Amino acid sequence: MASRAKKSPRSRIRGYMFDLDGTLVLGDRSGKSYDVLPGAIQTLTKLKQQGIPYVVLTNGSAQPPPSQAAKLRGVGLPIEDSQMLTPSSVTAGVLQRRGVRRVLVLGSTGVGWCLEQAGIETRFVPDNDTGAYDAVYVGWHPDCGMKDIEMACNAIWGGAKLYVASDVPFFASKQGRTIGYSYAITAAIRRMTKVPAIITGKPSQYALSYLARHLGVRKSEVGVVGDDPLVEMIMARRGGATGIGVCTGTTSRAQWLKQPITRKPHRIIENVGELL
């Protein structure tokens, strides 16, 4: 009996997840303007024409997904509102399943938008309300101050769990390497409270499971395309997906090749246009 040929990682891909910053675009620090990276428009257009499902999952949480999708369409990327996902998209589902009703948000209004859409009571700091919270959720918050940190700590000491959009220290932008605000804020809160942080964005398996359901495929059938070994590739490797590393963001080809297997992509490409 002839042995069955082993499928290559690429042959089992039935849907794609694309990172945003450093993979499809380079934005400014505020996320208000984008430069499209080579091959991004052509690749997404081809996938759309062929009926291959894809989503964009950014670890940026500043904007509601529909607002961000509209801006990306404005620069030519074929991304529908339903194809644009943020950590807050994932967080809303996790909190719903866990019966969370009241959340203190450290972030912009865009950070809490998905939670509000899911019917979760959302409060933003600074807030004079002293009621109990089920959870604290940390996202994009460039104006965070000590009042915010203190309120979050008090909520956690009162029994709230700590959820975090992104635990990534840096992301790629037009200005080069830019710090992740939620990473820094979470470090301060955890230093005070000693509680664990529940990460909902990449590289969590919450995120991979959510986007796989959204694509209508198994986790093992997702092609994860991104620029960060500590984010997209860890998520892909842990979840049995196929990792595809690009060299247009935080990581060069030489740096990709030096990664341990747990952070190494199954395939390295110069830019997303090579997927064609």
Coordinates of C-alpha atoms in Angstrom, one line a residue:
M1 CA 0.0 0.0 0.0
A2 CA 1.5 3.3 -1.0
S3 CA 2.1 5.8 1.8
R4 CA 0.1 9.0 1.8
A5 CA 2.1 12.0 1.0
K6 CA 2.5 14.4 3.9
K7 CA 0.9 17.8 3.3
S8 CA 3.1 20.8 3.3
P9 CA 2.0 23.5 5.8
R10 CA 1.0 25.8 2.9
S11 CA -1.2 23.2 1.3
R12 CA -3.5 23.0 4.3
I13 CA -4.2 26.8 4.5
R14 CA -7.9 27.6 3.9
G15 CA -8.0 31.1 5.3
Y16 CA -5.5 33.9 6.1
M17 CA -5.0 36.3 9.0
F18 CA -2.9 39.3 8.3
D19 CA -1.2 41.5 10.8
L20 CA -1.6 45.2 10.0
D21 CA 1.4 47.4 11.1
G22 CA 4.5 46.2 9.4
T23 CA 2.7 43.7 7.2
L24 CA 0.0 45.5 5.2
V25 CA 0.8 49.1 6.1
L26 CA 3.1 51.4 8.1
G27 CA 1.1 53.9 10.0
D28 CA 2.0 57.0 12.1
R29 CA 2.1 56.8 15.8
S30 CA -1.6 58.0 16.1
G31 CA -2.9 55.5 13.6
K32 CA -4.5 58.3 11.6
S33 CA -2.6 57.8 8.3
Y34 CA -1.1 54.8 6.5
D35 CA 1.5 54.0 3.8
V36 CA 0.5 50.8 2.1
L37 CA 3.3 48.2 1.9
P38 CA 4.3 46.5 -1.4
G39 CA 1.9 43.8 -2.6
A40 CA -0.8 44.4 0.0
I41 CA -3.6 45.6 -2.2
Q42 CA -2.8 43.1 -5.0
T43 CA -2.7 40.1 -2.5
L44 CA -6.0 40.9 -0.7
T45 CA -7.7 41.6 -4.1
K46 CA -6.6 38.2 -5.4
L47 CA -7.8 36.4 -2.3
K48 CA -11.1 38.2 -2.6
Q49 CA -11.5 37.2 -6.2
Q50 CA -10.7 33.6 -5.5
G51 CA -13.1 33.4 -2.6
I52 CA -10.4 32.7 0.0
P53 CA -11.4 34.1 3.4
Y54 CA -9.1 36.5 5.2
V55 CA -9.2 38.8 8.2
V56 CA -6.9 41.5 9.5
L57 CA -6.1 41.3 13.2
T58 CA -4.2 44.2 14.7
N59 CA -3.0 44.4 18.3
G60 CA -3.9 48.1 18.1
S61 CA -7.1 48.8 20.0
A62 CA -7.5 52.6 19.6
Q63 CA -10.2 52.5 16.9
P64 CA -13.5 50.7 16.5
P65 CA -13.1 48.0 13.8
P66 CA -15.5 49.7 11.4
S67 CA -13.7 53.0 11.6
Q68 CA -10.3 51.4 11.0
A69 CA -11.7 49.3 8.1
A70 CA -13.0 52.5 6.5
K71 CA -9.6 54.2 6.7
L72 CA -7.9 51.2 5.2
R73 CA -10.4 51.0 2.3
G74 CA -9.6 54.7 1.8
V75 CA -6.0 53.8 0.9
G76 CA -7.1 51.0 -1.4
L77 CA -7.1 47.9 0.8
P78 CA -10.2 45.7 0.2
I79 CA -11.1 45.2 3.9
E80 CA -14.8 45.0 4.9
D81 CA -15.9 46.0 8.4
S82 CA -16.5 42.4 9.3
Q83 CA -12.9 41.5 8.2
M84 CA -11.3 44.0 10.6
L85 CA -10.6 42.6 14.1
T86 CA -8.9 44.1 17.1
P87 CA -8.1 42.7 20.6
S88 CA -11.3 44.3 21.8
S89 CA -13.3 42.1 19.3
V90 CA -11.8 39.0 21.0
T91 CA -12.2 40.5 24.5
A92 CA -15.9 41.1 24.1
G93 CA -16.4 37.4 23.3
V94 CA -14.3 36.2 26.2
L95 CA -16.0 38.5 28.7
Q96 CA -19.4 37.4 27.5
R97 CA -18.7 33.8 27.8
R98 CA -17.4 34.4 31.4
G99 CA -20.4 36.3 32.4
V100 CA -18.6 39.6 32.9
R101 CA -21.1 42.4 33.2
R102 CA -19.1 45.5 34.3
V103 CA -15.7 46.6 33.1
L104 CA -13.3 49.4 33.9
V105 CA -11.5 50.4 30.7
L106 CA -8.1 52.1 30.6
G107 CA -8.1 53.3 27.0
S108 CA -9.6 55.5 24.4
T109 CA -13.3 55.2 23.5
G110 CA -12.3 52.9 20.7
V111 CA -10.9 50.4 23.2
G112 CA -14.3 49.9 24.8
W113 CA -16.4 50.1 21.6
C114 CA -16.7 46.3 21.0
L115 CA -17.5 45.7 24.7
E116 CA -20.3 48.2 24.5
Q117 CA -21.7 46.6 21.3
A118 CA -21.8 43.3 23.2
G119 CA -24.0 44.8 25.9
I120 CA -21.3 45.0 28.6
E121 CA -21.4 47.9 31.0
T122 CA -18.2 49.9 30.3
R123 CA -16.7 52.6 32.4
F124 CA -13.7 54.7 31.5
V125 CA -11.2 56.2 33.9
P126 CA -11.0 58.7 35.4
D127 CA -14.5 58.0 36.8
N128 CA -15.9 59.1 40.1
D129 CA -17.9 55.9 40.3
T130 CA -16.7 53.7 43.2
G131 CA -18.8 50.6 42.4
A132 CA -17.3 47.1 42.0
Y133 CA -16.0 45.9 38.7
D134 CA -15.8 42.3 37.3
A135 CA -12.8 43.2 35.1
V136 CA -10.2 45.8 34.2
Y137 CA -9.4 46.0 30.5
V138 CA -6.2 47.8 29.4
G139 CA -5.8 49.0 25.8
W140 CA -4.5 51.9 23.8
H141 CA -4.1 54.7 26.3
P142 CA -1.4 57.3 25.5
D143 CA -2.9 59.8 28.1
C144 CA -2.7 57.3 31.0
G145 CA -1.8 58.9 34.3
M146 CA -1.5 57.8 38.0
K147 CA -5.3 58.3 38.5
D148 CA -5.9 55.6 36.0
I149 CA -3.4 53.3 37.5
E150 CA -4.8 53.8 41.0
M151 CA -8.4 53.2 39.9
A152 CA -7.4 50.0 38.1
C153 CA -5.5 48.7 41.1
N154 CA -8.4 49.5 43.4
A155 CA -10.8 47.6 41.1
I156 CA -8.4 44.6 41.1
W157 CA -8.0 44.7 44.9
G158 CA -11.8 44.7 44.9
G159 CA -12.0 41.4 42.9
A160 CA -11.7 42.4 39.2
K161 CA -9.7 40.3 36.8
L162 CA -7.0 42.0 34.6
Y163 CA -7.5 41.7 30.8
V164 CA -5.0 43.2 28.4
A165 CA -5.3 44.0 24.7
S166 CA -1.7 43.6 23.9
D167 CA 1.4 42.6 25.8
V168 CA 3.8 43.6 23.0
P169 CA 6.5 46.1 23.9
F170 CA 7.0 47.5 20.3
F171 CA 5.2 47.7 17.0
A172 CA 6.3 49.0 13.5
S173 CA 5.4 52.5 12.4
K174 CA 6.6 55.2 9.9
Q175 CA 8.7 56.5 12.7
G176 CA 10.3 53.2 13.4
R177 CA 10.0 51.1 16.5
T178 CA 7.2 52.5 18.7
I179 CA 6.3 51.4 22.2
G180 CA 3.1 49.6 23.1
Y181 CA 1.2 51.7 25.7
S182 CA -0.8 48.8 27.1
Y183 CA 2.4 46.9 27.7
A184 CA 3.8 49.7 29.9
I185 CA 0.5 50.3 31.7
T186 CA 0.1 46.7 32.5
A187 CA 3.6 46.5 33.9
A188 CA 2.7 49.2 36.4
I189 CA -0.5 47.6 37.4
R190 CA 1.0 44.2 37.8
R191 CA 3.9 45.6 39.8
M192 CA 1.4 47.0 42.3
T193 CA -1.2 44.1 42.4
K194 CA 0.9 41.0 41.6
V195 CA -2.1 39.6 39.6
P196 CA -1.7 37.7 36.3
A197 CA -2.7 39.4 33.1
I198 CA -5.1 37.7 30.7
I199 CA -3.9 38.6 27.2
T200 CA -6.7 38.6 24.6
G201 CA -4.8 39.9 21.5
K202 CA -2.0 38.2 19.7
P203 CA -0.3 35.9 20.5
S204 CA -3.0 34.5 22.7
Q205 CA -4.9 31.4 21.7
Y206 CA -8.1 33.3 22.5
A207 CA -7.2 35.4 19.4
L208 CA -6.4 32.5 17.2
S209 CA -9.5 30.6 18.1
Y210 CA -11.7 33.7 17.6
L211 CA -10.3 34.5 14.1
A212 CA -10.5 30.8 13.0
R213 CA -14.2 30.8 13.9
H214 CA -14.6 34.1 12.1
L215 CA -12.9 32.5 9.0
G216 CA -14.9 29.3 9.3
V217 CA -11.8 27.1 9.4
R218 CA -9.9 25.1 12.0
K219 CA -6.9 26.7 13.7
S220 CA -4.6 24.3 11.8
E221 CA -6.0 25.7 8.5
V222 CA -5.1 29.3 9.2
G223 CA -2.1 31.0 7.5
V224 CA -0.8 33.6 10.0
V225 CA 1.0 36.4 8.2
G226 CA 3.0 38.9 10.3
D227 CA 6.2 40.7 11.1
D228 CA 6.9 39.8 14.7
P229 CA 8.3 36.5 16.0
L230 CA 7.0 37.3 19.5
V231 CA 3.4 37.9 18.3
E232 CA 2.2 36.2 15.1
M233 CA 4.7 33.4 15.0
I234 CA 4.3 32.3 18.6
M235 CA 0.6 32.3 18.1
A236 CA 0.8 30.2 15.0
R237 CA 3.3 27.7 16.5
R238 CA 1.3 27.2 19.7
G239 CA -2.0 26.8 17.9
G240 CA -0.8 24.5 15.0
A241 CA -1.4 27.2 12.4
T242 CA 1.0 28.0 9.5
G243 CA 3.3 31.0 10.2
I244 CA 4.4 33.2 7.4
G245 CA 7.0 35.9 8.3
V246 CA 7.4 39.1 6.3
C247 CA 10.5 41.4 6.3
T248 CA 8.7 44.7 6.0
G249 CA 8.2 45.4 9.7
T250 CA 10.1 44.7 12.9
T251 CA 12.1 41.7 11.7
S252 CA 14.6 41.2 8.8
R253 CA 15.3 37.9 7.0
A254 CA 18.5 37.5 9.0
Q255 CA 16.7 38.0 12.3
W256 CA 13.9 35.5 11.3
L257 CA 16.5 32.9 10.5
K258 CA 18.0 33.3 14.0
Q259 CA 14.7 32.6 15.8
P260 CA 14.2 29.5 17.9
I261 CA 11.7 27.0 16.4
T262 CA 8.9 28.3 18.7
R263 CA 9.2 31.7 17.1
K264 CA 10.3 30.8 13.6
P265 CA 7.8 31.1 10.7
H266 CA 7.2 28.1 8.4
R267 CA 8.0 30.3 5.5
I268 CA 9.8 33.7 5.2
I269 CA 8.7 36.2 2.4
E270 CA 10.0 39.7 1.7
N271 CA 6.5 41.2 1.6
V272 CA 2.9 40.0 1.3
G273 CA 3.0 40.3 -2.5
E274 CA 5.1 37.0 -2.5
L275 CA 2.0 35.1 -1.4
L276 CA 0.7 35.5 -4.9

